[in-house]
Amino acid sequence: MRTEAGAVHYQLLSVPWTVLCYYAEDLCLKLPLQELPSQASNWSSRLLARLGLPNPLLDEVPDMPPEVYSCQFKVSKLARFLGSDNQDTFFSSTQRHQIIFEILAKTPYGHERKGLLGIEQLLAQGVFRAAFPLHDGPFKLPPEGPQAPRLNPRQVLFRHWAQWRQWHKYQPLDHVRGYFGEKVALYFAWLGFYTAWLLPAAVVGTLVFLAGCFLVFSDTPTQELCHSGDGFWMCPLCANCPFWKLSSTCTLVQVGRLFNHGGTVLFSTFMALWAVLFLEHWKGQSATLAYRWGCSDYEDMEERPRPQFAAAAPTTSLNPITGQDEPYFPPTSRFRRMLAGSVLVLMMVAVVVVFLVAIILYRAIMAVLVSRSPNTVLAAWSSRIASLTCSVINLVFILLLSKVYVALARLLTSWEMHRTQTKFEDAFTLKVFIFQSVNFYSSPIYIAFFKGRFVGYPGNYHTLFGIRNEECAAGGCLMELAQELLVIMVGKQLVNNAQELLCPKLRGWWQKCRLRAKGAALTGAQEPWEADYELLPCEGLFEEYLEMVLQFGFVTIFVAACPLAPLFALLNNWVELRVDARKFVCQCRRPVAERAQDIGVWFHILAAITHLAVLSNAYLLAFSSDFLPRAFYRWTRDSQLRGFLNFTLAHAPPTFAAAHNHTCRYEAFREDDGQFSRTFWNLLAIRLAFVIVFEHVVFSVGWALDLLVPDVPEAVGIKVKREYYLAKQALAENEALSGPNATEGVRPPGSETRTEAGDRGPWPRAHRVTEPAGACRP
């Protein structure tokens, strides 16, 4: 599609049979050889079928594609493939789109030595406004409703997938793959798999939280605190702050006990093993889907250079594989640019750290100001009020920095001159994830691992830029971490869902108004290509993956502080899945179908998060929770925890008490002179031993599960061997194909025709496109 003087001109492409056959073999497309009996693809379906129970998750989706044995297409063996007698339906619409896009991506234009080729480069230069496959008709159901004689594939997806009432049904992944390609289908398969696995985690986490609700009123140390009255006067929170009674924080401590009790230890262990099992079972699910969709042995051996790389590369070099000159950029120059880019990434990380320090100072100053309030309740809650307002401000900073950095990372990755799109996406993903991890996780990491560790003691407090270091409020830092986690994670989810619900509608409305103001849309009924052009461009899956992977980090890394995190993630993902489905079906142009074998670099990021989560939860339980001090007190003092509150409080040094003419207590294991007590060192040894034992046990169990759970299920392995055998039998024979028209005229495009410039073109002159087209149709 291109525009001239306010008018929009559309060019539609279709590909003849001979060209389809040639490029299908060139692209190594896999096509069906033999049909298999249909089998349930979900373990729950198989289980309920064996038990003879009805399956409420099952949905009768029409036009279910059969399961087949397939192999790479060979023109010479055309008759061996299923459906080869019907040229109109032999190649699916997504395969036709892939072939057309391959042709457009390799079409040269202009001067040959400048490496000018491809529709993407023309789009980048503004020669064309858009290039996209057409949707298979409207998504709205016909007047007859679902009972219409035949729905188009887009209507089937809208009826059985994108509607909100389908939230409790299986996703029609085979239909998604058939319409959008394997790459999009694998994302939704992973999102559905992750959401299903969140269900047991959410149930266990909710039960642990409810157990905390019942235990809070029977907890001996909490009851001692609430009934202590004037028994414990605490040291001032700042130089000019008053002394305060520990009993004034009774409600705050009770709330903290909801998240900090013995059940959280079991839940943290459960979630660590859950994450390991999730990744191991996803390997098997991914291998099953890759086989089912004919991508189990997919490798892009000859991935073409990116159009932007081809346009900006200073020289050309001989490709040893293809034997052709291709754009070339010296590896040493690329390394220097990547090194400079890494420095810029570190600078942006330093900006995040500066914001974090500013927020820490704000929280400390705000806590001091609120603690000076004459209202005793407000003064007792000063730390929590400062923490809550700080969490909201931190969320705003996080969202603003995210928008700025994503745009900067894209420019930086383009400047690094990565040759292929895969390398470009991997480098971009790594940059953005590193920054976003620091951006989103820095504040929770500070609260979990650093806050309250370097406070000092009365008369010898440590400071940061003249401000006294923060200490954990009554009830511990775990409660504050839970608050920070919920504000950032849930707040981010709410903002993202609001954006995904409202922004596409507003952008779509604005685009339609802008196009119609320019006369781009005709009055009356629109042609399909005009209606599709008014839809939003498909921006890929990067943002969706990033959002879910960051959520996975919140759910696993800090779950010891907040057992409700999986529940909030589950609720969000039920909404997220339908929002993304509606976006692809209703609001966006149809993307070019891309093949994929798995979710790519995101799996390695998930594995790294899982290992980090094990260490993080071990540290949180050992150092931020009072689980080990309580266990130590039970073993050495009193099994009923009587007197535990007094055990955790140290006395202010005599010099401090004399200077203020008042004795006070503070939370620490120190002697009267401020030095660490023997109990502190005993607990430190126990805590370090707990971390070592916890991570060794979890990693050992994970290693055992890795051995016991095969990466490729046994049934899939048997099918792969059977498919290989059938392919060998079908394609190894050398007899002539039956039927005179099976391969007649199928020869390499361009082998007998030349272009206007005299050089050999990539397809016959009758089908050569001198102006790359905008919309593609089967």
mmCIF file of C-alpha atoms in Angstrom, residues 511-698:
data_model
loop_
_atom_site.group_PDB
_atom_site.id
_atom_site.type_symbol
_atom_site.label_atom_id
_atom_site.label_comp_id
_atom_site.label_asym_id
_atom_site.label_seq_id
_atom_site.Cartn_x
_atom_site.Cartn_y
_atom_site.Cartn_z
ATOM 1 C CA GLN A 511 -6.309 6.111 12.644
ATOM 2 C CA LYS A 512 -9.735 5.759 11.060
ATOM 3 C CA CYS A 513 -10.457 9.463 11.566
ATOM 4 C CA ARG A 514 -7.070 10.442 10.121
ATOM 5 C CA LEU A 515 -7.421 8.211 7.074
ATOM 6 C CA ARG A 516 -10.966 9.287 6.333
ATOM 7 C CA ALA A 517 -9.992 12.926 6.725
ATOM 8 C CA LYS A 518 -7.401 12.377 3.996
ATOM 9 C CA GLY A 519 -9.902 10.584 1.810
ATOM 10 C CA ALA A 520 -8.222 7.243 2.321
ATOM 11 C CA ALA A 521 -11.434 5.370 3.010
ATOM 12 C CA LEU A 522 -14.327 5.312 0.606
ATOM 13 C CA THR A 523 -17.895 5.944 1.654
ATOM 14 C CA GLY A 524 -20.155 2.942 1.831
ATOM 15 C CA ALA A 525 -18.920 -0.638 1.978
ATOM 16 C CA GLN A 526 -15.163 -1.068 2.326
ATOM 17 C CA GLU A 527 -12.999 -3.534 0.527
ATOM 18 C CA PRO A 528 -11.211 -6.045 2.781
ATOM 19 C CA TRP A 529 -7.795 -4.447 2.214
ATOM 20 C CA GLU A 530 -9.190 -1.030 3.139
ATOM 21 C CA ALA A 531 -10.720 -2.366 6.350
ATOM 22 C CA ASP A 532 -7.485 -4.162 7.261
ATOM 23 C CA TYR A 533 -5.390 -1.060 6.609
ATOM 24 C CA GLU A 534 -7.438 0.821 9.190
ATOM 25 C CA LEU A 535 -6.439 -1.743 11.814
ATOM 26 C CA LEU A 536 -3.388 -1.241 14.010
ATOM 27 C CA PRO A 537 0.005 -2.603 12.871
ATOM 28 C CA CYS A 538 1.002 -5.782 14.696
ATOM 29 C CA GLU A 539 3.962 -4.903 16.928
ATOM 30 C CA GLY A 540 5.099 -8.438 17.698
ATOM 31 C CA LEU A 541 5.264 -10.371 20.934
ATOM 32 C CA PHE A 542 8.186 -8.720 22.728
ATOM 33 C CA GLU A 543 6.111 -6.597 25.117
ATOM 34 C CA GLU A 544 3.822 -9.525 25.948
ATOM 35 C CA TYR A 545 6.723 -11.843 26.749
ATOM 36 C CA LEU A 546 8.515 -9.160 28.779
ATOM 37 C CA GLU A 547 5.436 -8.442 30.884
ATOM 38 C CA MET A 548 4.890 -12.121 31.692
ATOM 39 C CA VAL A 549 8.563 -12.872 32.397
ATOM 40 C CA LEU A 550 8.813 -9.918 34.797
ATOM 41 C CA GLN A 551 5.674 -11.187 36.496
ATOM 42 C CA PHE A 552 7.247 -14.644 36.760
ATOM 43 C CA GLY A 553 10.161 -12.979 38.553
ATOM 44 C CA PHE A 554 7.861 -11.296 41.071
ATOM 45 C CA VAL A 555 5.977 -14.549 41.682
ATOM 46 C CA THR A 556 9.115 -16.625 42.278
ATOM 47 C CA ILE A 557 11.924 -14.357 43.532
ATOM 48 C CA PHE A 558 9.958 -12.607 46.315
ATOM 49 C CA VAL A 559 7.183 -15.105 46.971
ATOM 50 C CA ALA A 560 8.423 -15.738 50.537
ATOM 51 C CA ALA A 561 7.178 -12.253 51.390
ATOM 52 C CA CYS A 562 3.760 -12.471 49.730
ATOM 53 C CA PRO A 563 1.908 -15.780 49.344
ATOM 54 C CA LEU A 564 -0.874 -13.932 47.488
ATOM 55 C CA ALA A 565 1.399 -13.031 44.553
ATOM 56 C CA PRO A 566 0.464 -16.156 42.488
ATOM 57 C CA LEU A 567 -3.245 -15.387 43.004
ATOM 58 C CA PHE A 568 -2.912 -11.851 41.657
ATOM 59 C CA ALA A 569 -0.789 -13.160 38.773
ATOM 60 C CA LEU A 570 -3.440 -15.782 37.956
ATOM 61 C CA LEU A 571 -6.251 -13.223 37.904
ATOM 62 C CA ASN A 572 -4.183 -10.935 35.710
ATOM 63 C CA ASN A 573 -3.296 -13.703 33.262
ATOM 64 C CA TRP A 574 -6.920 -14.725 32.771
ATOM 65 C CA VAL A 575 -7.541 -11.149 31.636
ATOM 66 C CA GLU A 576 -4.241 -10.875 29.753
ATOM 67 C CA LEU A 577 -4.887 -13.962 27.640
ATOM 68 C CA ARG A 578 -8.249 -12.716 26.358
ATOM 69 C CA VAL A 579 -6.982 -9.159 25.873
ATOM 70 C CA ASP A 580 -4.089 -10.430 23.737
ATOM 71 C CA ALA A 581 -6.400 -12.760 21.811
ATOM 72 C CA ARG A 582 -8.837 -9.939 21.021
ATOM 73 C CA LYS A 583 -5.948 -7.721 20.000
ATOM 74 C CA PHE A 584 -4.684 -10.241 17.444
ATOM 75 C CA VAL A 585 -8.125 -11.216 16.123
ATOM 76 C CA CYS A 586 -10.030 -7.918 16.188
ATOM 77 C CA GLN A 587 -7.731 -4.914 16.500
ATOM 78 C CA CYS A 588 -4.484 -5.621 14.630
ATOM 79 C CA ARG A 589 -3.533 -6.383 11.077
ATOM 80 C CA ARG A 590 -2.731 -10.000 10.443
ATOM 81 C CA PRO A 591 0.999 -10.594 11.012
ATOM 82 C CA VAL A 592 3.139 -12.542 8.593
ATOM 83 C CA ALA A 593 3.211 -16.119 9.900
ATOM 84 C CA GLU A 594 6.610 -17.031 11.347
ATOM 85 C CA ARG A 595 7.876 -20.492 12.173
ATOM 86 C CA ALA A 596 9.453 -21.199 15.559
ATOM 87 C CA GLN A 597 10.605 -24.241 17.473
ATOM 88 C CA ASP A 598 10.225 -22.835 20.998
ATOM 89 C CA ILE A 599 9.940 -19.541 22.855
ATOM 90 C CA GLY A 600 13.611 -18.817 22.189
ATOM 91 C CA VAL A 601 15.815 -16.793 24.511
ATOM 92 C CA TRP A 602 12.925 -16.264 26.941
ATOM 93 C CA PHE A 603 13.255 -19.849 28.184
ATOM 94 C CA HIS A 604 16.866 -19.244 29.202
ATOM 95 C CA ILE A 605 15.802 -16.064 31.011
ATOM 96 C CA LEU A 606 13.106 -18.018 32.867
ATOM 97 C CA ALA A 607 15.680 -20.639 33.865
ATOM 98 C CA ALA A 608 17.993 -17.924 35.212
ATOM 99 C CA ILE A 609 15.104 -16.401 37.191
ATOM 100 C CA THR A 610 14.290 -19.819 38.647
ATOM 101 C CA HIS A 611 17.852 -20.290 39.941
ATOM 102 C CA LEU A 612 17.874 -16.748 41.329
ATOM 103 C CA ALA A 613 14.514 -17.381 43.027
ATOM 104 C CA VAL A 614 15.877 -20.357 44.954
ATOM 105 C CA LEU A 615 18.728 -18.279 46.375
ATOM 106 C CA SER A 616 16.473 -15.291 47.037
ATOM 107 C CA ASN A 617 13.869 -17.260 48.969
ATOM 108 C CA ALA A 618 16.549 -19.023 50.989
ATOM 109 C CA TYR A 619 17.993 -15.638 51.991
ATOM 110 C CA LEU A 620 14.572 -14.121 52.762
ATOM 111 C CA LEU A 621 13.637 -17.003 55.031
ATOM 112 C CA ALA A 622 17.004 -16.955 56.762
ATOM 113 C CA PHE A 623 17.575 -13.210 57.235
ATOM 114 C CA SER A 624 14.299 -11.302 56.703
ATOM 115 C CA SER A 625 11.848 -13.712 58.340
ATOM 116 C CA ASP A 626 11.807 -14.433 62.079
ATOM 117 C CA PHE A 627 11.372 -18.164 61.378
ATOM 118 C CA LEU A 628 14.928 -19.094 62.445
ATOM 119 C CA PRO A 629 15.055 -16.853 65.570
ATOM 120 C CA ARG A 630 11.774 -18.389 66.697
ATOM 121 C CA ALA A 631 13.046 -21.913 66.025
ATOM 122 C CA PHE A 632 16.276 -21.117 67.883
ATOM 123 C CA TYR A 633 14.300 -19.757 70.858
ATOM 124 C CA ARG A 634 12.087 -22.865 70.929
ATOM 125 C CA TRP A 635 15.125 -25.134 70.977
ATOM 126 C CA THR A 636 17.085 -23.208 73.610
ATOM 127 C CA ARG A 637 14.571 -21.317 75.791
ATOM 128 C CA ASP A 638 10.830 -21.960 75.659
ATOM 129 C CA SER A 639 8.853 -24.139 73.247
ATOM 130 C CA GLN A 640 5.758 -21.885 73.670
ATOM 131 C CA LEU A 641 7.751 -18.738 72.722
ATOM 132 C CA ARG A 642 6.970 -17.041 76.027
ATOM 133 C CA GLY A 643 9.387 -14.150 76.448
ATOM 134 C CA PHE A 644 10.433 -14.202 72.785
ATOM 135 C CA LEU A 645 9.585 -10.502 72.364
ATOM 136 C CA ASN A 646 11.960 -9.492 75.161
ATOM 137 C CA PHE A 647 14.573 -11.864 73.653
ATOM 138 C CA THR A 648 14.620 -9.905 70.359
ATOM 139 C CA LEU A 649 14.995 -6.464 71.968
ATOM 140 C CA ALA A 650 18.324 -5.019 73.077
ATOM 141 C CA HIS A 651 18.879 -2.307 75.697
ATOM 142 C CA ALA A 652 20.229 1.079 74.649
ATOM 143 C CA PRO A 653 23.808 1.750 75.834
ATOM 144 C CA PRO A 654 24.007 3.431 79.271
ATOM 145 C CA THR A 655 25.606 6.533 77.749
ATOM 146 C CA PHE A 656 22.613 7.020 75.439
ATOM 147 C CA ALA A 657 20.133 6.490 78.297
ATOM 148 C CA ALA A 658 22.020 8.945 80.503
ATOM 149 C CA ALA A 659 22.142 11.570 77.754
ATOM 150 C CA HIS A 660 18.361 11.381 77.231
ATOM 151 C CA ASN A 661 17.473 10.590 80.846
ATOM 152 C CA HIS A 662 15.349 7.698 79.565
ATOM 153 C CA THR A 663 15.951 3.997 79.006
ATOM 154 C CA CYS A 664 14.731 2.436 75.796
ATOM 155 C CA ARG A 665 14.868 -0.733 73.714
ATOM 156 C CA TYR A 666 15.575 -1.443 70.044
ATOM 157 C CA GLU A 667 15.298 -4.553 67.903
ATOM 158 C CA ALA A 668 18.699 -6.253 67.643
ATOM 159 C CA PHE A 669 20.862 -8.980 69.148
ATOM 160 C CA ARG A 670 23.453 -6.751 70.863
ATOM 161 C CA GLU A 671 25.046 -6.354 74.259
ATOM 162 C CA ASP A 672 24.505 -3.272 76.422
ATOM 163 C CA ASP A 673 27.611 -1.639 74.919
ATOM 164 C CA GLY A 674 26.288 -2.051 71.353
ATOM 165 C CA GLN A 675 28.508 -4.973 70.339
ATOM 166 C CA PHE A 676 26.949 -8.032 68.714
ATOM 167 C CA SER A 677 25.968 -10.672 71.244
ATOM 168 C CA ARG A 678 26.812 -14.345 71.202
ATOM 169 C CA THR A 679 23.204 -15.055 70.180
ATOM 170 C CA PHE A 680 23.744 -12.955 67.039
ATOM 171 C CA TRP A 681 26.713 -15.053 65.964
ATOM 172 C CA ASN A 682 24.920 -18.313 66.726
ATOM 173 C CA LEU A 683 21.947 -17.177 64.658
ATOM 174 C CA LEU A 684 24.242 -16.026 61.842
ATOM 175 C CA ALA A 685 25.781 -19.484 61.631
ATOM 176 C CA ILE A 686 22.324 -21.087 61.641
ATOM 177 C CA ARG A 687 21.120 -18.708 58.929
ATOM 178 C CA LEU A 688 24.074 -19.382 56.645
ATOM 179 C CA ALA A 689 23.674 -23.131 57.163
ATOM 180 C CA PHE A 690 19.960 -22.837 56.334
ATOM 181 C CA VAL A 691 20.722 -20.993 53.055
ATOM 182 C CA ILE A 692 23.238 -23.659 52.026
ATOM 183 C CA VAL A 693 20.961 -26.566 52.924
ATOM 184 C CA PHE A 694 17.871 -24.995 51.343
ATOM 185 C CA GLU A 695 19.464 -24.237 47.981
ATOM 186 C CA HIS A 696 21.301 -27.582 47.864
ATOM 187 C CA VAL A 697 18.108 -29.517 48.564
ATOM 188 C CA VAL A 698 16.071 -27.596 45.977
#
